[in-house]
PDB file of C-alpha atoms in Angstrom:
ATOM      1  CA  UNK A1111      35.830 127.022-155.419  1.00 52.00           C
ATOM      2  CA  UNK A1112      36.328 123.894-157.549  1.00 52.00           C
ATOM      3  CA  UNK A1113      33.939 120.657-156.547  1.00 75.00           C
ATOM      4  CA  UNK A1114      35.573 117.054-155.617  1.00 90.00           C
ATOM      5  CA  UNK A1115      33.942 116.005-158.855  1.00 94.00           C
ATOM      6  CA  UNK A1116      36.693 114.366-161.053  1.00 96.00           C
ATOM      7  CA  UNK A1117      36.483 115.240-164.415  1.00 95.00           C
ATOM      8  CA  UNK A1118      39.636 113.292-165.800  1.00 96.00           C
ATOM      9  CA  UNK A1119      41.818 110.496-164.221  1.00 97.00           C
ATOM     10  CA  UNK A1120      44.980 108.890-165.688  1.00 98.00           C
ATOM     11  CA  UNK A1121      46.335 106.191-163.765  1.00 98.00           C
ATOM     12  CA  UNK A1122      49.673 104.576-164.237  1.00 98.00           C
ATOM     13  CA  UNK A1123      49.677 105.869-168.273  1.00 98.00           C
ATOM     14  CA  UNK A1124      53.030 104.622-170.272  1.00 98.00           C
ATOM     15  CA  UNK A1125      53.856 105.152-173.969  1.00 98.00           C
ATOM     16  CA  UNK A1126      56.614 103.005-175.422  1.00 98.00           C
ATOM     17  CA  UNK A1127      57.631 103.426-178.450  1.00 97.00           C
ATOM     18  CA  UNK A1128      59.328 100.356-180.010  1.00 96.00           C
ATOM     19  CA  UNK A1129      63.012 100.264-181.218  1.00 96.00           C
ATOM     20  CA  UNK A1130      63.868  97.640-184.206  1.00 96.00           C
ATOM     21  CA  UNK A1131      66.548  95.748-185.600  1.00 95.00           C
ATOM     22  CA  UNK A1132      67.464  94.411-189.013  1.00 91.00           C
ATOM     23  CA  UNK A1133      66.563  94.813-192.742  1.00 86.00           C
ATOM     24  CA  UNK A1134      64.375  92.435-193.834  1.00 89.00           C
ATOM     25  CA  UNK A1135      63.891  90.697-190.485  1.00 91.00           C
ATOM     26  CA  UNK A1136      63.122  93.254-187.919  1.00 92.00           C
ATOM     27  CA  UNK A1137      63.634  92.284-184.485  1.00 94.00           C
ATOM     28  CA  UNK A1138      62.656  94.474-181.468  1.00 94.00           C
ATOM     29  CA  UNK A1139      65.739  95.277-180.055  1.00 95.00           C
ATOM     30  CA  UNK A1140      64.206  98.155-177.157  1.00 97.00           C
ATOM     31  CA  UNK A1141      61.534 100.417-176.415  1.00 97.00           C
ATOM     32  CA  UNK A1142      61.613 104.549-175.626  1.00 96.00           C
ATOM     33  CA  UNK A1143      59.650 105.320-172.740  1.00 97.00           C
ATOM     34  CA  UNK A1144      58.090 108.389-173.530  1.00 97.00           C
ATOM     35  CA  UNK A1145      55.511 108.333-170.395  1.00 97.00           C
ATOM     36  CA  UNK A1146      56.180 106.462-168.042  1.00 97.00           C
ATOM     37  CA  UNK A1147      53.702 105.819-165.144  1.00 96.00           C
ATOM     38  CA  UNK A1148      52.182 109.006-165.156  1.00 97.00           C
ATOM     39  CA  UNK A1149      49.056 109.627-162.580  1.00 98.00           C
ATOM     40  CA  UNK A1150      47.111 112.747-162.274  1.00 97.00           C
ATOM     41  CA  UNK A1151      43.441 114.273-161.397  1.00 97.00           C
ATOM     42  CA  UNK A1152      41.005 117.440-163.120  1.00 96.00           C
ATOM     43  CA  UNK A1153      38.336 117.731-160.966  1.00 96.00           C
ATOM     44  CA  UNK A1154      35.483 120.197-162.217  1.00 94.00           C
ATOM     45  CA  UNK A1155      36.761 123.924-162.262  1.00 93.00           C
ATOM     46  CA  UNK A1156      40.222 123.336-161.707  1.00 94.00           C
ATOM     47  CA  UNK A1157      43.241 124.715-163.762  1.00 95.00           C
ATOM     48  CA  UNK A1158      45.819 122.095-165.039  1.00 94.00           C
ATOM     49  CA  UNK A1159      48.959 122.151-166.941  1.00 95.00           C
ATOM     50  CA  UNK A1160      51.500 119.729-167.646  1.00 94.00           C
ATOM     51  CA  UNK A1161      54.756 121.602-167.496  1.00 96.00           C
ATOM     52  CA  UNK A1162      58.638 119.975-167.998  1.00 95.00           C
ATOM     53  CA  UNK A1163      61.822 119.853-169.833  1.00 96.00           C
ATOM     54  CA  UNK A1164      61.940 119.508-173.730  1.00 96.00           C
ATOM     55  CA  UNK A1165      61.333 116.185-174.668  1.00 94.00           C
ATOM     56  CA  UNK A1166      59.968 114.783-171.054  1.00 95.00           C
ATOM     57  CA  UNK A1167      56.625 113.637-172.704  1.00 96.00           C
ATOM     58  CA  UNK A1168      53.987 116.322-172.430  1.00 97.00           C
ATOM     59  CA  UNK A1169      53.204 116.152-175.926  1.00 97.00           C
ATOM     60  CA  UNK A1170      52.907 112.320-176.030  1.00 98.00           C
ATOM     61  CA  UNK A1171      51.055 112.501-172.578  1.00 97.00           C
ATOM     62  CA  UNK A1172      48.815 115.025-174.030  1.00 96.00           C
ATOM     63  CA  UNK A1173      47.899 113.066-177.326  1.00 96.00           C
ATOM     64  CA  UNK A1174      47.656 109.468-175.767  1.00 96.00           C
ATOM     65  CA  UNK A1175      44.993 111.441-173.225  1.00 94.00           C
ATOM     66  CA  UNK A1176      43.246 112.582-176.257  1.00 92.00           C
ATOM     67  CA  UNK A1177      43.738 109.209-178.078  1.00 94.00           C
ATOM     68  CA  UNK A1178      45.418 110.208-180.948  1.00 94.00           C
ATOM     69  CA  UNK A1179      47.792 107.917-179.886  1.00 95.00           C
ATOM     70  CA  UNK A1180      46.839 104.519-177.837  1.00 94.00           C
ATOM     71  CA  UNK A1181      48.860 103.950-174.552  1.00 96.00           C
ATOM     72  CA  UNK A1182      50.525 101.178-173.990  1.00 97.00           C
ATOM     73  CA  UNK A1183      49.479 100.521-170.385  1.00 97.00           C
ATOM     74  CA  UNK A1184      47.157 102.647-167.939  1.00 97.00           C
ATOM     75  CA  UNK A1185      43.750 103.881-167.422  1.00 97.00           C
ATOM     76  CA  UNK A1186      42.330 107.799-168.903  1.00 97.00           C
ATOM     77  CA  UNK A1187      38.812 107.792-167.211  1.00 96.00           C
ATOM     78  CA  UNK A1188      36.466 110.970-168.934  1.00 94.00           C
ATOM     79  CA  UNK A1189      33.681 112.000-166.556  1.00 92.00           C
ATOM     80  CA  UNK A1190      33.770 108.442-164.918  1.00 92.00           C
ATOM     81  CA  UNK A1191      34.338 106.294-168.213  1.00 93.00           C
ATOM     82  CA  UNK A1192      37.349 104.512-169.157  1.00 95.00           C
ATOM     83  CA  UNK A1193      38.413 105.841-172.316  1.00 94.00           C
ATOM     84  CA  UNK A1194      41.386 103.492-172.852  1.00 91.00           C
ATOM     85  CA  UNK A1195      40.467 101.277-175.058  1.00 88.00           C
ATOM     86  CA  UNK A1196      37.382 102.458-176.800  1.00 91.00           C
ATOM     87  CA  UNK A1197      36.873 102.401-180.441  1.00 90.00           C
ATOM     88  CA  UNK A1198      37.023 105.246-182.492  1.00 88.00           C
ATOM     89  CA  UNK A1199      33.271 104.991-183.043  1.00 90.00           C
ATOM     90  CA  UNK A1200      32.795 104.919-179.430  1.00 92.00           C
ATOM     91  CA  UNK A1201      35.314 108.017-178.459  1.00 90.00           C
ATOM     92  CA  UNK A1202      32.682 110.024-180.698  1.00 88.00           C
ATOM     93  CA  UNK A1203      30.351 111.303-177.825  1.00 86.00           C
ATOM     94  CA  UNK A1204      34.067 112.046-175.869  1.00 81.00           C
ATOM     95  CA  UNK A1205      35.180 114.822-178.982  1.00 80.00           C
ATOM     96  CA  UNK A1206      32.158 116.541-179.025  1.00 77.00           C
TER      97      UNK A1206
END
Protein backbone atom coordinates (compact mmCIF):
# COMPACT_ATOMS: atom_id res chain seq x y z
CA UNK A 1 0.00 0.00 0.00
CA UNK A 2 1.66 3.26 -1.09
CA UNK A 3 2.36 6.00 1.94
CA UNK A 4 0.88 9.78 1.73
CA UNK A 5 4.53 10.69 1.40
CA UNK A 6 4.90 12.86 -1.80
CA UNK A 7 7.74 12.12 -3.66
CA UNK A 8 7.23 14.63 -6.68
CA UNK A 9 4.86 17.67 -7.10
CA UNK A 10 4.39 19.85 -10.23
CA UNK A 11 2.20 22.65 -9.81
CA UNK A 12 0.81 24.82 -12.51
CA UNK A 13 4.06 23.73 -15.00
CA UNK A 14 3.90 25.61 -18.63
CA UNK A 15 6.46 25.39 -21.47
CA UNK A 16 6.24 28.03 -24.17
CA UNK A 17 8.14 27.92 -26.77
CA UNK A 18 8.66 31.30 -28.52
CA UNK A 19 7.59 32.06 -32.17
CA UNK A 20 9.73 34.92 -34.11
CA UNK A 21 9.49 37.30 -36.76
CA UNK A 22 11.87 38.92 -39.21
CA UNK A 23 15.43 38.54 -40.64
CA UNK A 24 17.70 40.57 -39.09
CA UNK A 25 15.30 42.05 -36.53
CA UNK A 26 13.47 39.28 -34.88
CA UNK A 27 10.40 40.17 -33.21
CA UNK A 28 8.33 37.71 -31.08
CA UNK A 29 5.39 37.38 -32.91
CA UNK A 30 3.69 34.15 -30.51
CA UNK A 31 4.45 31.45 -28.30
CA UNK A 32 3.51 27.35 -28.59
CA UNK A 33 2.19 26.14 -25.50
CA UNK A 34 3.54 22.89 -25.18
CA UNK A 35 2.40 22.37 -21.32
CA UNK A 36 0.19 24.22 -20.24
CA UNK A 37 -0.78 24.31 -16.49
CA UNK A 38 -0.10 20.92 -15.79
CA UNK A 39 -0.51 19.67 -11.91
CA UNK A 40 0.15 16.25 -10.67
CA UNK A 41 1.40 14.10 -7.45
CA UNK A 42 4.01 10.65 -6.96
CA UNK A 43 3.71 9.82 -3.63
CA UNK A 44 6.20 6.97 -2.43
CA UNK A 45 5.31 3.51 -4.10
CA UNK A 46 2.94 4.65 -6.49
CA UNK A 47 2.86 3.89 -10.32
CA UNK A 48 2.62 6.96 -12.70
CA UNK A 49 2.43 7.51 -16.33
CA UNK A 50 1.72 10.35 -18.39
CA UNK A 51 -0.33 9.05 -21.25
CA UNK A 52 -2.00 11.32 -24.41
CA UNK A 53 -2.27 12.06 -28.00
CA UNK A 54 0.91 12.59 -30.23
CA UNK A 55 2.21 15.80 -29.73
CA UNK A 56 0.07 16.79 -26.36
CA UNK A 57 3.38 17.44 -24.39
CA UNK A 58 4.48 14.34 -22.54
CA UNK A 59 7.81 14.53 -23.84
CA UNK A 60 8.29 18.26 -23.03
CA UNK A 61 6.46 17.62 -19.62
CA UNK A 62 8.77 14.82 -19.03
CA UNK A 63 12.12 16.75 -19.82
CA UNK A 64 11.18 20.18 -18.16
CA UNK A 65 10.46 17.68 -14.89
CA UNK A 66 13.88 16.40 -15.37
CA UNK A 67 15.30 19.89 -16.24
CA UNK A 68 16.67 19.31 -19.38
CA UNK A 69 14.59 21.92 -20.33
CA UNK A 70 13.63 25.01 -17.85
CA UNK A 71 9.82 25.76 -17.55
CA UNK A 72 8.58 28.75 -18.13
CA UNK A 73 6.23 29.06 -15.15
CA UNK A 74 5.39 26.46 -12.24
CA UNK A 75 6.80 24.66 -9.39
CA UNK A 76 8.59 20.63 -9.71
CA UNK A 77 9.17 19.97 -5.90
CA UNK A 78 11.73 16.52 -5.49
CA UNK A 79 11.27 14.94 -2.06
CA UNK A 80 10.07 18.38 -0.63
CA UNK A 81 12.59 20.74 -2.60
CA UNK A 82 11.79 23.04 -5.28
CA UNK A 83 13.72 22.05 -8.13
CA UNK A 84 12.63 24.89 -10.46
CA UNK A 85 15.10 27.02 -10.59
CA UNK A 86 18.20 25.42 -9.27
CA UNK A 87 21.49 25.55 -10.89
CA UNK A 88 22.94 22.87 -12.63
CA UNK A 89 25.51 22.51 -9.85
CA UNK A 90 22.80 22.34 -7.43
CA UNK A 91 20.41 19.67 -9.43
CA UNK A 92 23.62 17.35 -8.88
CA UNK A 93 22.48 15.57 -5.59
CA UNK A 94 18.74 15.38 -7.62
CA UNK A 95 20.52 12.97 -10.73
CA UNK A 96 22.16 10.77 -8.58
Amino acid sequence: MPSNEVIIRVQNLKKYFPIYKGFLVKKHVADVKAVDDVSFEVKRGETFALVGESGCGKTTTARVMLRLIDPTDGKIEIMGTDISRLSREELLPFRR
